[in-house]
Short mmCIF file of C-alpha atoms in Angstrom, two decimals:
data_model
loop_
_atom_site.label_atom_id
_atom_site.label_comp_id
_atom_site.label_asym_id
_atom_site.label_seq_id
_atom_site.Cartn_x
_atom_site.Cartn_y
_atom_site.Cartn_z
CA UNK A 1 -108.00 -13.03 33.10
CA UNK A 2 -109.29 -11.44 36.26
CA UNK A 3 -106.91 -8.96 37.95
CA UNK A 4 -107.26 -9.41 41.71
CA UNK A 5 -106.24 -7.02 44.46
CA UNK A 6 -103.47 -9.43 45.39
CA UNK A 7 -102.01 -9.46 41.89
CA UNK A 8 -102.22 -5.68 41.67
CA UNK A 9 -100.59 -5.33 45.06
CA UNK A 10 -97.77 -7.72 44.11
CA UNK A 11 -97.05 -5.84 40.89
CA UNK A 12 -97.13 -2.52 42.71
CA UNK A 13 -94.74 -3.78 45.37
CA UNK A 14 -92.35 -5.15 42.75
CA UNK A 15 -92.26 -1.81 40.98
CA UNK A 16 -91.86 0.08 44.24
CA UNK A 17 -89.04 -2.21 45.38
CA UNK A 18 -87.24 -1.82 42.05
CA UNK A 19 -87.53 1.96 42.30
CA UNK A 20 -86.33 1.85 45.91
CA UNK A 21 -83.30 -0.19 44.88
CA UNK A 22 -82.55 2.42 42.24
CA UNK A 23 -82.85 5.14 44.89
CA UNK A 24 -80.52 3.22 47.21
CA UNK A 25 -77.96 2.86 44.44
CA UNK A 26 -78.14 6.55 43.58
CA UNK A 27 -77.85 7.44 47.26
CA UNK A 28 -74.76 5.23 47.54
CA UNK A 29 -73.22 6.90 44.49
CA UNK A 30 -73.92 10.38 45.84
CA UNK A 31 -72.44 9.48 49.22
CA UNK A 32 -69.30 7.76 47.91
CA UNK A 33 -68.79 9.80 44.76
CA UNK A 34 -68.24 6.52 42.92
CA UNK A 35 -70.35 5.20 40.06
CA UNK A 36 -69.07 1.66 40.54
CA UNK A 37 -69.18 0.18 44.03
CA UNK A 38 -68.88 -3.42 42.90
CA UNK A 39 -68.01 -5.19 39.65
CA UNK A 40 -71.63 -6.21 39.11
CA UNK A 41 -72.62 -2.54 38.83
CA UNK A 42 -70.88 -2.34 35.43
CA UNK A 43 -68.53 -5.26 34.61
CA UNK A 44 -67.10 -3.62 31.49
CA UNK A 45 -66.38 -0.28 33.16
CA UNK A 46 -65.04 -2.04 36.27
CA UNK A 47 -62.59 -4.04 34.16
CA UNK A 48 -61.46 -0.91 32.36
CA UNK A 49 -61.07 0.92 35.67
CA UNK A 50 -58.91 -1.89 37.01
CA UNK A 51 -56.65 -1.54 33.97
CA UNK A 52 -56.38 2.21 34.46
CA UNK A 53 -55.54 1.70 38.14
CA UNK A 54 -52.76 -0.69 37.15
CA UNK A 55 -51.44 1.85 34.65
CA UNK A 56 -51.55 4.59 37.29
CA UNK A 57 -49.69 2.42 39.77
CA UNK A 58 -46.94 1.71 37.23
CA UNK A 59 -46.66 5.37 36.28
CA UNK A 60 -46.38 6.32 39.94
CA UNK A 61 -43.61 3.77 40.43
CA UNK A 62 -41.70 5.12 37.44
CA UNK A 63 -41.94 8.63 38.88
CA UNK A 64 -40.67 7.42 42.25
CA UNK A 65 -37.80 5.67 40.49
CA UNK A 66 -36.98 8.90 38.67
CA UNK A 67 -36.97 10.80 41.96
CA UNK A 68 -34.54 8.25 43.43
CA UNK A 69 -32.35 8.39 40.32
CA UNK A 70 -32.31 12.19 40.40
CA UNK A 71 -31.22 12.22 44.04
CA UNK A 72 -28.43 9.76 43.21
CA UNK A 73 -27.23 11.81 40.24
CA UNK A 74 -27.31 15.03 42.26
CA UNK A 75 -25.23 13.39 44.99
CA UNK A 76 -22.80 12.10 42.35
CA UNK A 77 -22.55 15.55 40.79
CA UNK A 78 -21.76 17.10 44.17
CA UNK A 79 -19.09 14.48 44.91
CA UNK A 80 -17.50 14.91 41.50
CA UNK A 81 -17.54 18.66 42.03
CA UNK A 82 -15.51 18.13 45.20
CA UNK A 83 -13.14 15.86 43.29
CA UNK A 84 -12.73 18.56 40.64
CA UNK A 85 -11.77 21.11 43.29
CA UNK A 86 -9.20 18.72 44.76
CA UNK A 87 -7.65 17.95 41.37
CA UNK A 88 -7.51 21.60 40.41
CA UNK A 89 -5.68 22.30 43.67
CA UNK A 90 -3.32 19.43 42.88
CA UNK A 91 -2.52 21.07 39.55
CA UNK A 92 -1.74 24.33 41.32
CA UNK A 93 0.64 22.44 43.60
CA UNK A 94 2.26 20.72 40.62
CA UNK A 95 2.86 24.03 38.86
CA UNK A 96 4.22 25.47 42.07
CA UNK A 97 6.43 22.44 42.70
CA UNK A 98 7.81 22.49 39.15
CA UNK A 99 9.51 25.81 39.87
CA UNK A 100 13.22 25.06 39.57
CA UNK A 101 14.10 27.62 42.22
CA UNK A 102 12.39 25.67 45.00
CA UNK A 103 14.52 24.02 47.65
CA UNK A 104 13.96 20.33 48.51
CA UNK A 105 12.28 21.22 51.81
CA UNK A 106 9.82 23.48 49.96
CA UNK A 107 8.86 20.59 47.72
CA UNK A 108 8.43 18.35 50.75
CA UNK A 109 5.99 20.86 52.22
CA UNK A 110 4.03 20.82 48.96
CA UNK A 111 4.13 17.02 48.98
CA UNK A 112 2.52 16.99 52.43
CA UNK A 113 -0.42 19.00 51.13
CA UNK A 114 -0.63 16.73 48.08
CA UNK A 115 -0.88 13.74 50.43
CA UNK A 116 -3.80 15.41 52.17
CA UNK A 117 -5.45 15.97 48.80
CA UNK A 118 -4.98 12.30 48.02
CA UNK A 119 -6.59 11.31 51.30
CA UNK A 120 -9.51 13.66 50.69
CA UNK A 121 -9.95 12.26 47.19
CA UNK A 122 -10.32 8.77 48.64
CA UNK A 123 -12.95 10.16 51.01
CA UNK A 124 -14.80 11.53 47.99
CA UNK A 125 -14.53 8.09 46.39
CA UNK A 126 -16.22 6.67 49.50
CA UNK A 127 -19.11 9.16 49.34
CA UNK A 128 -22.50 7.78 50.31
CA UNK A 129 -26.14 8.46 49.68
CA UNK A 130 -27.82 7.26 52.82
CA UNK A 131 -26.17 3.90 53.41
CA UNK A 132 -25.15 3.31 49.79
CA UNK A 133 -21.69 4.05 48.39
CA UNK A 134 -21.93 6.02 45.17
CA UNK A 135 -18.76 4.84 43.43
CA UNK A 136 -18.71 1.15 44.38
CA UNK A 137 -20.53 -0.29 41.38
CA UNK A 138 -23.18 -2.71 42.60
CA UNK A 139 -21.32 -3.36 45.86
CA UNK A 140 -23.01 -0.37 47.42
CA UNK A 141 -22.93 -1.70 50.98
CA UNK A 142 -19.19 -1.24 51.56
CA UNK A 143 -16.62 1.52 50.88
CA UNK A 144 -14.89 0.99 47.53
CA UNK A 145 -11.57 2.64 48.39
CA UNK A 146 -8.94 1.94 51.03
CA UNK A 147 -5.60 3.77 51.07
CA UNK A 148 -2.25 3.47 52.79
CA UNK A 149 -0.66 6.91 52.60
CA UNK A 150 2.64 5.64 53.96
CA UNK A 151 3.17 3.62 50.79
CA UNK A 152 0.89 5.65 48.48
CA UNK A 153 -1.05 2.50 47.64
CA UNK A 154 -4.78 1.94 47.54
CA UNK A 155 -7.26 -0.75 46.74
CA UNK A 156 -10.54 -0.49 44.88
CA UNK A 157 -12.92 -3.11 46.28
CA UNK A 158 -16.01 -2.12 44.34
CA UNK A 159 -17.01 -3.82 41.12
CA UNK A 160 -17.75 -2.82 37.56
CA UNK A 161 -21.51 -3.25 37.90
CA UNK A 162 -24.12 -0.67 36.98
CA UNK A 163 -26.76 0.74 39.31
CA UNK A 164 -29.89 1.20 37.21
CA UNK A 165 -33.38 2.54 37.69
CA UNK A 166 -36.43 1.69 35.58
CA UNK A 167 -37.96 4.96 34.41
CA UNK A 168 -40.53 3.72 31.91
CA UNK A 169 -41.74 0.61 30.09
CA UNK A 170 -38.53 -1.01 28.87
CA UNK A 171 -36.53 2.13 29.73
CA UNK A 172 -33.67 2.08 32.23
CA UNK A 173 -31.00 4.57 33.20
CA UNK A 174 -27.62 3.94 34.79
CA UNK A 175 -27.10 6.34 37.67
CA UNK A 176 -23.70 5.38 39.04
CA UNK A 177 -20.19 6.40 38.04
CA UNK A 178 -17.55 3.76 38.72
CA UNK A 179 -14.84 4.83 41.09
CA UNK A 180 -12.14 2.81 39.37
CA UNK A 181 -12.65 4.52 36.01
CA UNK A 182 -13.52 8.01 37.25
CA UNK A 183 -11.27 8.58 40.27
CA UNK A 184 -8.34 6.18 40.06
CA UNK A 185 -6.61 8.19 37.29
CA UNK A 186 -6.59 11.16 39.67
CA UNK A 187 -5.09 9.03 42.43
CA UNK A 188 -2.40 7.85 40.02
CA UNK A 189 -1.65 11.45 39.01
CA UNK A 190 -1.42 12.56 42.63
CA UNK A 191 0.90 9.69 43.42
CA UNK A 192 3.17 10.73 40.56
CA UNK A 193 3.20 14.29 41.85
CA UNK A 194 3.99 13.26 45.42
CA UNK A 195 6.77 10.90 44.37
CA UNK A 196 8.32 13.64 42.22
CA UNK A 197 8.08 16.23 44.98
CA UNK A 198 9.56 13.98 47.63
CA UNK A 199 12.37 12.93 45.28
CA UNK A 200 13.01 16.58 44.38
CA UNK A 201 12.60 15.48 40.74
CA UNK A 202 11.61 18.46 38.63
CA UNK A 203 11.10 16.35 35.50
CA UNK A 204 8.69 14.00 37.27
CA UNK A 205 6.82 16.93 38.78
CA UNK A 206 6.45 18.53 35.36
CA UNK A 207 5.24 15.24 33.88
CA UNK A 208 2.59 14.94 36.60
CA UNK A 209 0.89 18.11 35.34
CA UNK A 210 -0.30 16.43 32.13
CA UNK A 211 -1.48 13.41 34.13
CA UNK A 212 -3.42 15.71 36.44
CA UNK A 213 -4.97 17.50 33.46
CA UNK A 214 -6.06 14.18 31.98
CA UNK A 215 -7.51 13.07 35.32
CA UNK A 216 -9.38 16.36 35.63
CA UNK A 217 -10.88 15.95 32.16
CA UNK A 218 -11.94 12.44 33.13
CA UNK A 219 -13.85 13.69 36.17
CA UNK A 220 -15.40 16.58 34.25
CA UNK A 221 -16.69 14.18 31.59
CA UNK A 222 -18.32 12.05 34.30
CA UNK A 223 -19.88 15.17 35.78
CA UNK A 224 -21.25 16.22 32.39
CA UNK A 225 -22.70 12.75 31.89
CA UNK A 226 -24.46 12.96 35.25
CA UNK A 227 -25.90 16.33 34.23
CA UNK A 228 -27.12 14.99 30.89
CA UNK A 229 -28.83 12.10 32.64
CA UNK A 230 -30.49 14.50 35.08
CA UNK A 231 -31.86 16.44 32.10
CA UNK A 232 -33.21 13.22 30.61
CA UNK A 233 -34.93 12.42 33.89
CA UNK A 234 -36.49 15.87 34.00
CA UNK A 235 -37.96 15.34 30.53
CA UNK A 236 -39.22 11.89 31.53
CA UNK A 237 -40.85 13.35 34.62
CA UNK A 238 -42.78 15.89 32.54
CA UNK A 239 -43.96 13.20 30.14
CA UNK A 240 -45.01 10.80 32.90
CA UNK A 241 -46.84 13.49 34.87
CA UNK A 242 -48.83 14.35 31.75
CA UNK A 243 -49.55 10.66 31.27
CA UNK A 244 -50.70 10.33 34.88
CA UNK A 245 -53.14 13.21 34.45
CA UNK A 246 -54.58 11.49 31.37
CA UNK A 247 -54.81 8.13 33.15
CA UNK A 248 -56.51 9.73 36.15
CA UNK A 249 -59.04 11.33 33.83
CA UNK A 250 -59.82 8.02 32.14
CA UNK A 251 -60.22 6.33 35.53
CA UNK A 252 -62.49 9.10 36.76
CA UNK A 253 -64.75 8.71 33.72
CA UNK A 254 -65.16 5.03 34.55
CA UNK A 255 -65.48 5.24 38.33
CA UNK A 256 -66.63 8.67 39.42
CA UNK A 257 -70.19 9.92 39.51
CA UNK A 258 -71.37 12.87 37.49
CA UNK A 259 -72.82 14.65 40.53
CA UNK A 260 -75.16 16.90 38.56
CA UNK A 261 -76.56 13.95 36.64
CA UNK A 262 -76.80 11.78 39.77
CA UNK A 263 -78.63 14.46 41.78
CA UNK A 264 -81.05 14.97 38.90
CA UNK A 265 -81.61 11.21 38.55
CA UNK A 266 -82.18 10.88 42.29
CA UNK A 267 -84.77 13.66 42.28
CA UNK A 268 -86.59 12.16 39.28
CA UNK A 269 -86.50 8.63 40.73
CA UNK A 270 -87.71 9.87 44.11
CA UNK A 271 -90.61 11.65 42.42
CA UNK A 272 -91.43 8.49 40.47
CA UNK A 273 -91.38 6.47 43.69
CA UNK A 274 -93.68 8.86 45.51
CA UNK A 275 -96.06 9.03 42.55
CA UNK A 276 -96.11 5.23 42.21
CA UNK A 277 -96.71 4.83 45.92
CA UNK A 278 -99.57 7.30 45.83
CA UNK A 279 -101.13 5.83 42.70
CA UNK A 280 -100.78 2.29 43.93
CA UNK A 281 -102.32 3.03 47.29
CA UNK A 282 -105.34 4.63 45.62
CA UNK A 283 -105.76 1.84 43.10
CA UNK A 284 -105.89 -0.99 45.58
CA UNK A 285 -107.22 0.59 48.74
CA UNK A 286 -107.55 -0.54 51.39
CA UNK A 287 -105.39 -3.65 51.03
CA UNK A 288 -102.11 -2.02 49.85
CA UNK A 289 -101.14 -0.87 53.32
CA UNK A 290 -101.56 -4.40 54.54
CA UNK A 291 -99.01 -5.57 51.94
CA UNK A 292 -96.63 -2.76 52.80
CA UNK A 293 -96.69 -3.68 56.44
#
Protein backbone atom coordinates (compact mmCIF):
# COMPACT_ATOMS: atom_id res chain seq x y z
CA UNK A 1 0.00 0.00 0.00
CA UNK A 2 1.41 3.35 -1.02
CA UNK A 3 1.50 6.00 1.74
CA UNK A 4 0.65 9.35 0.14
CA UNK A 5 1.31 12.82 1.49
CA UNK A 6 -2.42 13.21 2.04
CA UNK A 7 -2.66 10.07 4.15
CA UNK A 8 0.39 11.08 6.16
CA UNK A 9 -1.00 14.56 6.67
CA UNK A 10 -4.39 13.19 7.80
CA UNK A 11 -2.77 10.87 10.32
CA UNK A 12 -0.54 13.64 11.60
CA UNK A 13 -3.49 16.00 12.00
CA UNK A 14 -5.51 13.35 13.84
CA UNK A 15 -2.68 12.79 16.28
CA UNK A 16 -2.11 16.51 16.72
CA UNK A 17 -5.81 17.14 17.31
CA UNK A 18 -5.99 14.34 19.88
CA UNK A 19 -2.98 15.77 21.69
CA UNK A 20 -4.50 19.26 21.54
CA UNK A 21 -7.73 17.97 23.05
CA UNK A 22 -5.68 16.42 25.85
CA UNK A 23 -3.94 19.76 26.38
CA UNK A 24 -7.29 21.56 26.45
CA UNK A 25 -8.61 19.13 29.04
CA UNK A 26 -5.52 19.51 31.21
CA UNK A 27 -5.73 23.29 30.88
CA UNK A 28 -9.38 23.17 31.97
CA UNK A 29 -8.47 21.02 34.97
CA UNK A 30 -5.64 23.34 35.98
CA UNK A 31 -7.89 26.39 35.67
CA UNK A 32 -10.89 24.94 37.53
CA UNK A 33 -9.04 22.70 39.97
CA UNK A 34 -11.53 19.97 39.09
CA UNK A 35 -10.68 16.62 37.53
CA UNK A 36 -14.27 16.06 36.41
CA UNK A 37 -16.00 18.84 34.49
CA UNK A 38 -18.71 16.63 33.04
CA UNK A 39 -19.97 13.11 33.66
CA UNK A 40 -18.41 11.86 30.42
CA UNK A 41 -14.95 12.69 31.79
CA UNK A 42 -15.22 9.76 34.22
CA UNK A 43 -18.73 8.29 34.65
CA UNK A 44 -17.77 6.05 37.57
CA UNK A 45 -15.99 8.78 39.52
CA UNK A 46 -18.75 11.28 38.70
CA UNK A 47 -21.39 8.92 40.09
CA UNK A 48 -19.34 8.37 43.23
CA UNK A 49 -18.83 12.12 43.61
CA UNK A 50 -22.57 12.70 43.35
CA UNK A 51 -23.11 10.21 46.16
CA UNK A 52 -20.51 11.92 48.33
CA UNK A 53 -22.12 15.30 47.65
CA UNK A 54 -25.47 13.90 48.76
CA UNK A 55 -23.87 12.52 51.92
CA UNK A 56 -22.22 15.88 52.61
CA UNK A 57 -25.50 17.71 52.15
CA UNK A 58 -27.25 15.39 54.61
CA UNK A 59 -24.45 15.73 57.15
CA UNK A 60 -24.60 19.50 56.85
CA UNK A 61 -28.35 19.44 57.45
CA UNK A 62 -27.93 17.28 60.54
CA UNK A 63 -25.38 19.75 61.90
CA UNK A 64 -27.74 22.66 61.26
CA UNK A 65 -30.51 20.75 63.02
CA UNK A 66 -28.20 20.18 65.98
CA UNK A 67 -27.39 23.89 66.11
CA UNK A 68 -31.11 24.71 66.16
CA UNK A 69 -31.76 22.08 68.83
CA UNK A 70 -28.91 23.40 70.96
CA UNK A 71 -30.26 26.94 70.79
CA UNK A 72 -33.70 25.67 71.82
CA UNK A 73 -32.30 23.68 74.75
CA UNK A 74 -30.19 26.62 75.91
CA UNK A 75 -33.25 28.87 75.84
CA UNK A 76 -35.22 26.24 77.76
CA UNK A 77 -32.45 25.92 80.33
CA UNK A 78 -32.41 29.70 80.84
CA UNK A 79 -36.20 29.82 81.25
CA UNK A 80 -36.19 26.94 83.71
CA UNK A 81 -33.40 28.65 85.62
CA UNK A 82 -35.67 31.68 85.99
CA UNK A 83 -38.50 29.41 87.12
CA UNK A 84 -36.18 27.85 89.70
CA UNK A 85 -35.34 31.27 91.12
CA UNK A 86 -39.04 32.16 91.37
CA UNK A 87 -39.93 28.90 93.11
CA UNK A 88 -37.05 29.20 95.53
CA UNK A 89 -38.27 32.68 96.42
CA UNK A 90 -41.77 31.27 96.87
CA UNK A 91 -40.36 28.77 99.36
CA UNK A 92 -38.70 31.57 101.29
CA UNK A 93 -42.05 33.36 101.44
CA UNK A 94 -43.79 30.18 102.59
CA UNK A 95 -41.30 29.67 105.41
CA UNK A 96 -41.66 33.30 106.36
CA UNK A 97 -45.45 33.15 106.20
CA UNK A 98 -45.59 29.99 108.32
CA UNK A 99 -44.24 31.93 111.29
CA UNK A 100 -47.05 31.81 113.85
CA UNK A 101 -46.14 35.23 115.22
CA UNK A 102 -47.11 37.01 111.99
CA UNK A 103 -50.19 39.21 111.97
CA UNK A 104 -52.83 38.74 109.23
CA UNK A 105 -51.75 41.95 107.49
CA UNK A 106 -48.16 40.68 107.36
CA UNK A 107 -49.33 37.52 105.63
CA UNK A 108 -51.36 39.60 103.18
CA UNK A 109 -48.22 41.52 102.26
CA UNK A 110 -46.41 38.24 101.65
CA UNK A 111 -49.37 37.03 99.59
CA UNK A 112 -49.07 40.08 97.34
CA UNK A 113 -45.47 39.20 96.55
CA UNK A 114 -46.49 35.57 95.98
CA UNK A 115 -49.06 36.77 93.45
CA UNK A 116 -46.32 38.63 91.61
CA UNK A 117 -44.23 35.47 91.59
CA UNK A 118 -47.17 33.58 90.13
CA UNK A 119 -47.56 36.17 87.39
CA UNK A 120 -43.84 36.04 86.61
CA UNK A 121 -43.97 32.24 86.48
CA UNK A 122 -46.67 32.44 83.83
CA UNK A 123 -44.45 34.82 81.88
CA UNK A 124 -41.69 32.23 82.07
CA UNK A 125 -44.17 29.64 80.81
CA UNK A 126 -44.80 31.90 77.82
CA UNK A 127 -41.09 32.25 77.00
CA UNK A 128 -40.24 32.34 73.31
CA UNK A 129 -37.34 31.57 71.03
CA UNK A 130 -37.83 33.94 68.16
CA UNK A 131 -41.52 33.58 67.40
CA UNK A 132 -41.91 30.10 68.90
CA UNK A 133 -43.21 29.41 72.41
CA UNK A 134 -40.94 27.00 74.24
CA UNK A 135 -43.46 25.33 76.54
CA UNK A 136 -46.49 25.03 74.25
CA UNK A 137 -45.89 21.54 72.88
CA UNK A 138 -46.33 21.61 69.12
CA UNK A 139 -48.60 24.66 69.28
CA UNK A 140 -45.57 26.92 69.18
CA UNK A 141 -47.33 29.83 67.49
CA UNK A 142 -49.40 30.93 70.49
CA UNK A 143 -48.75 31.48 74.23
CA UNK A 144 -49.58 28.35 76.24
CA UNK A 145 -50.54 30.06 79.50
CA UNK A 146 -53.20 32.60 80.40
CA UNK A 147 -53.87 33.60 84.02
CA UNK A 148 -56.50 35.48 85.97
CA UNK A 149 -54.82 36.61 89.18
CA UNK A 150 -58.09 37.83 90.66
CA UNK A 151 -59.36 34.26 90.85
CA UNK A 152 -55.96 32.50 90.86
CA UNK A 153 -57.00 30.47 87.82
CA UNK A 154 -55.10 29.78 84.64
CA UNK A 155 -55.46 27.88 81.43
CA UNK A 156 -52.88 25.86 79.55
CA UNK A 157 -53.68 26.06 75.84
CA UNK A 158 -50.64 24.22 74.54
CA UNK A 159 -50.71 20.53 73.73
CA UNK A 160 -48.80 17.43 74.73
CA UNK A 161 -46.87 17.20 71.46
CA UNK A 162 -43.12 16.89 71.13
CA UNK A 163 -40.86 19.25 69.20
CA UNK A 164 -38.17 17.09 67.62
CA UNK A 165 -35.08 17.58 65.51
CA UNK A 166 -33.44 14.99 63.26
CA UNK A 167 -29.78 14.80 64.23
CA UNK A 168 -28.66 11.76 62.25
CA UNK A 169 -29.93 8.90 60.09
CA UNK A 170 -32.91 7.58 62.03
CA UNK A 171 -31.92 9.64 65.09
CA UNK A 172 -34.20 12.28 66.58
CA UNK A 173 -34.14 14.29 69.78
CA UNK A 174 -37.02 15.95 71.60
CA UNK A 175 -36.06 19.50 72.53
CA UNK A 176 -39.16 20.84 74.25
CA UNK A 177 -40.35 20.62 77.84
CA UNK A 178 -44.13 20.69 78.22
CA UNK A 179 -45.44 23.56 80.26
CA UNK A 180 -48.32 21.59 81.72
CA UNK A 181 -46.05 18.93 83.24
CA UNK A 182 -43.09 21.14 84.16
CA UNK A 183 -44.62 24.41 85.36
CA UNK A 184 -48.23 23.75 86.37
CA UNK A 185 -47.23 21.99 89.63
CA UNK A 186 -45.43 25.20 90.62
CA UNK A 187 -48.52 27.26 89.82
CA UNK A 188 -50.61 24.91 91.95
CA UNK A 189 -48.14 25.21 94.83
CA UNK A 190 -48.13 29.01 94.59
CA UNK A 191 -51.90 29.06 94.56
CA UNK A 192 -51.96 26.97 97.73
CA UNK A 193 -49.51 29.35 99.38
CA UNK A 194 -51.47 32.44 98.40
CA UNK A 195 -54.78 31.00 99.55
CA UNK A 196 -53.24 30.03 102.90
CA UNK A 197 -51.65 33.44 103.37
CA UNK A 198 -54.79 35.37 102.51
CA UNK A 199 -56.87 33.13 104.78
CA UNK A 200 -54.31 33.54 107.58
CA UNK A 201 -54.20 29.72 107.68
CA UNK A 202 -50.90 28.59 109.17
CA UNK A 203 -51.59 24.91 108.50
CA UNK A 204 -52.25 25.55 104.80
CA UNK A 205 -49.14 27.72 104.55
CA UNK A 206 -47.03 24.98 106.13
CA UNK A 207 -48.51 22.39 103.77
CA UNK A 208 -47.63 24.56 100.76
CA UNK A 209 -43.92 24.22 101.57
CA UNK A 210 -43.85 20.53 100.62
CA UNK A 211 -45.81 21.30 97.44
CA UNK A 212 -43.30 24.00 96.56
CA UNK A 213 -40.40 21.61 97.20
CA UNK A 214 -41.98 19.02 94.92
CA UNK A 215 -42.57 21.64 92.22
CA UNK A 216 -38.96 22.79 92.51
CA UNK A 217 -37.69 19.24 92.10
CA UNK A 218 -39.89 18.88 89.04
CA UNK A 219 -38.35 21.94 87.38
CA UNK A 220 -34.82 20.91 88.34
CA UNK A 221 -35.34 17.49 86.75
CA UNK A 222 -36.48 19.16 83.52
CA UNK A 223 -33.42 21.39 83.63
CA UNK A 224 -31.12 18.40 84.11
CA UNK A 225 -32.78 16.64 81.18
CA UNK A 226 -32.17 19.67 78.97
CA UNK A 227 -28.52 19.66 80.02
CA UNK A 228 -28.15 15.95 79.28
CA UNK A 229 -29.64 16.46 75.83
CA UNK A 230 -27.25 19.35 75.18
CA UNK A 231 -24.34 17.04 76.05
CA UNK A 232 -25.68 14.44 73.63
CA UNK A 233 -25.86 17.07 70.91
CA UNK A 234 -22.28 18.12 71.58
CA UNK A 235 -21.11 14.53 71.13
CA UNK A 236 -23.16 14.20 67.94
CA UNK A 237 -21.63 17.41 66.60
CA UNK A 238 -18.11 16.07 67.11
CA UNK A 239 -18.97 12.81 65.38
CA UNK A 240 -20.68 14.50 62.43
CA UNK A 241 -17.88 17.03 61.95
CA UNK A 242 -15.39 14.16 61.76
CA UNK A 243 -17.67 12.43 59.28
CA UNK A 244 -17.91 15.59 57.17
CA UNK A 245 -14.12 15.85 56.99
CA UNK A 246 -13.95 12.24 55.80
CA UNK A 247 -16.72 12.79 53.23
CA UNK A 248 -15.02 15.94 51.95
CA UNK A 249 -11.79 14.00 51.53
CA UNK A 250 -13.51 11.26 49.55
CA UNK A 251 -15.21 13.85 47.34
CA UNK A 252 -11.93 15.65 46.77
CA UNK A 253 -10.25 12.42 45.66
CA UNK A 254 -12.96 11.95 43.04
CA UNK A 255 -13.33 15.54 41.83
CA UNK A 256 -10.21 17.56 42.54
CA UNK A 257 -7.08 17.65 40.44
CA UNK A 258 -3.70 16.59 41.75
CA UNK A 259 -2.05 19.86 40.75
CA UNK A 260 1.50 18.49 40.74
CA UNK A 261 0.48 15.58 38.54
CA UNK A 262 -1.63 17.78 36.26
CA UNK A 263 1.16 20.34 35.76
CA UNK A 264 3.60 17.54 34.97
CA UNK A 265 1.14 15.93 32.54
CA UNK A 266 0.52 19.26 30.85
CA UNK A 267 4.25 19.87 30.39
CA UNK A 268 4.80 16.37 28.98
CA UNK A 269 1.78 16.59 26.67
CA UNK A 270 2.82 20.03 25.46
CA UNK A 271 6.29 18.71 24.67
CA UNK A 272 4.76 15.76 22.82
CA UNK A 273 2.57 18.13 20.82
CA UNK A 274 5.47 20.36 19.85
CA UNK A 275 7.63 17.38 18.93
CA UNK A 276 4.83 15.81 16.86
CA UNK A 277 4.19 19.11 15.12
CA UNK A 278 7.85 19.51 14.29
CA UNK A 279 8.29 15.92 13.15
CA UNK A 280 5.14 15.96 11.09
CA UNK A 281 6.02 19.18 9.35
CA UNK A 282 9.42 17.81 8.37
CA UNK A 283 8.04 14.49 7.20
CA UNK A 284 5.48 15.88 4.81
CA UNK A 285 6.89 19.22 3.76
CA UNK A 286 5.73 21.30 2.11
CA UNK A 287 2.09 20.19 2.16
CA UNK A 288 1.54 19.96 5.96
CA UNK A 289 1.15 23.71 6.38
CA UNK A 290 -1.52 23.65 3.72
CA UNK A 291 -3.49 21.11 5.80
CA UNK A 292 -2.98 23.10 8.98
CA UNK A 293 -4.35 26.21 7.38
